[in-house]
Amino acid sequence: MKTALVTGATAGIGAAAVRTLVAAGWRCIATGRRAERLEALVAELGSDKVHPAVFDVRDTAAMEAAIARLPEDFSGIDLLVNNAGLAQGLGPAQEASLDAWRTMIDTNVTAMVTITRTLLPTLVARKGAIIAIGSVAGSYVYPGANVYAGTKAFANHFTLALRADLHGTGVRVTSIEPGMVETEFTLVRTGSQDASDALYSGFQPMTAEDIAETIRWIAELPPHLNVNRIELMPVDQDFAGFRISRTS
Ligand code: NDP
Ligand code: 8X3
């Protein structure tokens, strides 16, 4: 039985990834700050299948301690799913909160590279895999995406760079770059359930399960096959267009 560590498993894509991987026969280490949600996953899926690891990904010491005290059955990690992340705010850069910018960089960039570096020796030893959740926002910017888009461009590119460095190790590396997925993402970004409901209404956004199934599919490909990057969108989402201002 293979073991995955999924960051950000208390909600959205990460929680769906744990459910999908466990249904496919994996063990999962489910991480996040909200302990009660991780305990609910354990109750739902079984303590032999899910190990809860409660920590803030930005807290390196807490992350390292959680990994150091993994039960033996969960200690051989074959797959790292770099998923934990967030956006904060949708306003223009000139009005944005510097604290929000730093939170996004600390979470989506610094924490992601830190846990990756921590787990690389294990992943190399086990010829494992890394799947990172980047975003279309890292390739196509839109107004208000500013630092979020920057962090996701980093995620997309760092993941491809890992693939280059891991050449010859047998470790597989994939950047999954989704467009709109209905999760708690917009609630976290805006602080408003109404804003979240409005954004996802009137069309069919992707679901967390759509992305989880993509993660499972990639993770279970034969060992000689690597999906480098994959971009997914709802049919009704499109690339940002160029704009002309006639007021400046
Ligand atoms: P959710 O808000 O539903 O889930 C985010 C997860 O990240 C939660 O489990 C949360 O756990 C975890 N997380 C956030 N900050 C921290 C932290 N400091 N420490 C530990 N865990 C943290 O959003 P999604 O499922 O949509 O987002 C998952 C990933 O997918 C993100 O990286 C996001 O950028 C990316 N993405 C999302 C898209 C979308 O449209 N939804 C599209 C493209 C990419 P907790 O709060 O309990 O700590
Ligand atoms: C979030 C995807 O399309 O909402 O990463 O910017 S989108």
XYZ file of C-alpha atoms and ligand atoms in Angstrom:
303
model
C 0.000 0.000 0.000
C 1.412 3.411 -0.998
C 1.332 6.503 1.183
C 0.531 10.083 0.160
C 0.979 13.259 2.170
C -1.667 15.786 1.149
C -1.251 19.343 2.420
C -4.431 21.327 2.928
C -6.689 18.314 3.441
C -9.274 20.006 5.677
C -11.298 21.335 2.745
C -11.764 21.503 -1.003
C -9.294 19.803 -3.313
C -7.132 18.366 -0.530
C -10.016 16.704 1.332
C -11.350 15.302 -1.955
C -7.860 14.040 -2.845
C -7.631 12.136 0.446
C -11.049 10.532 -0.114
C -10.212 9.621 -3.721
C -6.747 8.246 -2.956
C -8.007 6.191 -0.001
C -10.817 4.778 -2.173
C -8.116 3.763 -4.661
C -6.153 1.915 -1.977
C -3.709 4.552 -0.724
C -2.875 5.559 2.835
C -2.940 9.317 3.379
C -1.356 11.740 5.788
C -3.887 14.559 5.857
C -2.558 17.942 6.956
C -4.064 21.303 7.804
C -4.720 23.623 10.735
C -8.330 22.616 11.487
C -7.884 19.514 13.646
C -11.602 18.734 13.890
C -11.873 18.421 10.112
C -8.920 16.051 9.967
C -10.449 13.987 12.794
C -13.688 13.833 10.781
C -11.744 12.445 7.805
C -10.168 9.815 10.062
C -13.622 8.889 11.434
C -14.997 8.655 7.886
C -12.135 6.728 6.259
C -10.437 4.865 9.119
C -7.320 5.442 11.211
C -5.489 2.716 9.268
C -6.035 4.763 6.073
C -5.732 8.384 7.255
C -3.264 9.909 9.683
C -4.082 13.471 10.765
C -1.122 15.864 10.978
C -2.216 19.201 12.390
C 0.127 22.070 11.638
C 0.334 25.434 9.951
C 2.419 24.885 6.819
C 4.206 28.156 7.518
C 5.534 26.783 10.818
C 8.623 24.820 9.748
C 9.330 23.409 13.210
C 5.746 22.146 13.567
C 5.830 20.617 10.085
C 9.153 18.846 10.779
C 7.907 17.592 14.168
C 4.717 16.205 12.601
C 6.768 14.336 10.002
C 9.237 13.064 12.599
C 6.425 11.529 14.682
C 4.548 9.789 11.890
C 3.436 6.273 12.841
C 5.561 3.630 11.148
C 2.810 2.627 8.717
C 2.677 6.201 7.407
C 6.383 7.052 7.493
C 7.323 5.931 3.977
C 5.923 8.719 1.844
C 5.553 7.883 -1.862
C 3.577 10.916 -2.981
C 3.607 14.547 -1.882
C 0.552 16.538 -2.940
C 1.478 20.199 -2.560
C -2.026 21.598 -2.295
C -2.322 23.886 0.760
C -2.722 27.455 -0.384
C -4.930 30.467 -0.520
C -5.716 33.794 -2.081
C -6.516 36.852 -0.005
C -8.247 39.802 -1.593
C -9.302 40.716 -5.113
C -8.588 44.431 -5.126
C -6.008 46.252 -7.217
C -2.370 46.109 -6.141
C -2.314 49.786 -5.266
C -4.993 49.173 -2.607
C -3.913 45.726 -1.433
C -2.938 44.702 2.082
C 0.759 44.003 2.430
C -0.077 41.504 5.200
C -2.329 39.600 2.793
C 0.440 39.562 0.191
C 2.918 38.202 2.743
C 0.443 35.532 3.898
C 0.052 34.304 0.307
C 3.811 34.267 -0.290
C 4.521 32.553 3.052
C 1.882 29.879 2.398
C 1.896 29.298 -1.351
C 5.625 29.763 -1.929
C 7.803 29.510 1.195
C 5.869 26.744 2.944
C 5.525 24.749 -0.270
C 9.250 24.770 -0.993
C 10.045 24.004 2.657
C 7.941 20.843 2.921
C 9.128 19.783 -0.525
C 12.781 20.132 0.517
C 12.064 18.218 3.743
C 10.492 15.276 1.907
C 12.786 15.119 -1.130
C 15.259 12.592 0.353
C 12.398 10.184 1.138
C 10.781 10.726 -2.245
C 14.085 10.104 -4.046
C 14.807 6.987 -1.966
C 11.349 5.596 -2.757
C 11.210 6.773 -6.412
C 8.069 8.632 -5.428
C 6.120 11.493 -6.945
C 5.273 15.134 -6.376
C 2.017 16.625 -7.601
C 1.570 20.349 -7.026
C -1.611 22.354 -7.386
C -0.621 25.479 -9.241
C -3.236 27.508 -11.081
C -4.216 29.002 -14.395
C -3.674 32.276 -12.513
C 0.040 31.538 -12.800
C -0.202 31.671 -16.594
C -3.055 34.088 -17.335
C -3.328 37.051 -15.016
C -6.561 38.877 -14.291
C -7.316 42.085 -12.377
C -6.906 41.593 -8.649
C -4.830 38.431 -8.993
C -1.542 40.317 -8.407
C 0.421 38.458 -5.714
C -1.798 35.355 -5.842
C -0.983 35.055 -9.559
C 2.692 35.582 -8.750
C 2.713 32.809 -6.175
C 1.011 30.438 -8.578
C 3.434 31.300 -11.390
C 6.123 30.354 -8.887
C 4.330 27.105 -8.029
C 3.880 26.175 -11.687
C 7.510 26.922 -12.488
C 9.107 25.533 -9.319
C 7.348 22.244 -9.998
C 8.715 22.103 -13.541
C 12.167 22.995 -12.191
C 11.956 20.114 -9.726
C 11.300 17.825 -12.642
C 14.571 18.983 -14.203
C 16.578 18.501 -11.002
C 15.052 15.087 -10.328
C 15.993 13.828 -13.781
C 17.486 10.352 -13.418
C 16.041 9.674 -9.963
C 12.816 8.037 -11.101
C 10.808 10.619 -9.147
C 7.801 11.846 -11.120
C 6.738 15.483 -10.914
C 3.534 17.091 -12.121
C 2.111 20.588 -12.048
C -1.707 20.563 -12.078
C -2.969 24.012 -13.037
C -6.729 24.360 -12.534
C -9.112 27.187 -13.305
C -12.215 27.707 -11.178
C -13.023 24.946 -8.726
C -15.917 25.454 -6.309
C -14.381 25.035 -2.848
C -13.886 27.329 0.143
C -11.267 29.204 -1.925
C -13.448 32.243 -2.690
C -14.918 32.330 0.823
C -11.351 32.504 2.163
C -10.351 35.042 -0.485
C -13.246 37.441 0.067
C -14.500 36.556 3.550
C -18.022 36.490 2.110
C -20.208 33.436 1.475
C -22.448 35.626 -0.724
C -19.491 36.616 -2.902
C -18.476 32.984 -3.173
C -21.997 31.839 -4.079
C -22.285 34.637 -6.663
C -18.982 33.748 -8.344
C -19.870 30.103 -8.759
C -23.509 30.615 -9.758
C -25.028 30.419 -13.232
C -22.429 28.074 -14.703
C -20.809 24.770 -13.822
C -17.443 25.296 -12.135
C -15.111 22.343 -11.660
C -15.497 20.356 -8.461
C -12.865 19.362 -5.941
C -13.589 15.776 -6.996
C -12.667 16.621 -10.622
C -9.193 17.683 -9.481
C -8.891 14.826 -6.988
C -9.582 12.333 -9.756
C -6.893 14.021 -11.879
C -4.448 13.666 -8.971
C -5.319 9.974 -8.592
C -5.026 9.329 -12.319
C -1.585 10.925 -12.474
C -0.408 9.204 -9.284
C -1.401 5.793 -10.607
C 0.134 6.047 -14.075
C 2.825 3.474 -14.826
C 6.256 4.445 -13.425
C 7.728 5.202 -16.879
C 5.132 7.904 -17.596
C 5.281 11.528 -16.372
C 2.616 14.165 -16.882
C 4.695 17.355 -16.734
C 1.871 19.850 -16.497
C -1.844 19.770 -17.015
C -4.213 22.728 -17.237
C -7.931 22.291 -16.594
C -10.832 24.720 -16.772
C -14.601 24.594 -16.643
C -15.947 24.693 -20.193
C -17.565 28.048 -19.392
C -14.350 29.703 -18.131
C -11.968 31.252 -20.657
C -8.618 33.054 -20.731
C -8.494 36.642 -19.523
C -8.777 39.098 -22.390
C -6.738 42.214 -23.095
C -8.407 45.498 -22.075
C -8.160 49.053 -23.370
C -8.697 52.027 -21.046
C -9.793 55.341 -22.586
C -9.866 57.184 -19.265
C -6.177 57.367 -18.299
P -9.875 25.588 0.173
O -9.899 26.929 0.825
O -11.145 24.814 0.103
O -8.752 24.661 0.879
C -7.487 25.209 1.180
C -6.711 24.239 2.049
O -5.415 24.809 2.296
C -7.373 24.015 3.391
O -7.300 22.657 3.743
C -6.532 24.839 4.347
O -6.454 24.217 5.625
C -5.150 24.739 3.683
N -4.299 25.836 4.144
C -4.378 27.154 3.830
N -3.473 27.845 4.536
C -2.823 26.940 5.328
C -1.811 27.049 6.314
N -1.247 28.219 6.640
N -1.391 25.927 6.937
C -1.955 24.731 6.636
N -2.900 24.559 5.702
C -3.343 25.669 5.083
O -9.290 25.846 -1.281
P -8.960 24.875 -2.521
O -9.194 23.464 -2.175
O -9.630 25.433 -3.697
O -7.413 25.186 -2.685
C -6.403 24.196 -2.700
C -5.298 24.653 -3.628
O -5.807 24.744 -4.949
C -4.711 26.022 -3.309
O -3.308 25.962 -3.442
C -5.316 26.924 -4.373
O -4.486 28.022 -4.671
C -5.387 25.950 -5.525
N -6.318 26.302 -6.584
C -7.647 26.501 -6.308
C -8.509 26.822 -7.331
C -9.937 27.111 -7.104
O -10.582 27.707 -8.000
N -10.526 26.708 -5.983
C -8.039 26.893 -8.718
C -6.636 26.697 -8.887
C -5.812 26.382 -7.857
P -6.667 24.964 7.042
O -7.353 26.275 6.769
O -7.487 24.022 7.861
O -5.288 25.115 7.568
C -7.695 30.082 -8.701
C -8.211 29.902 -10.074
O -9.496 30.955 -11.968
O -10.189 31.479 -9.682
O -6.381 29.647 -8.660
O -8.093 32.362 -10.534
S -9.032 31.234 -10.592
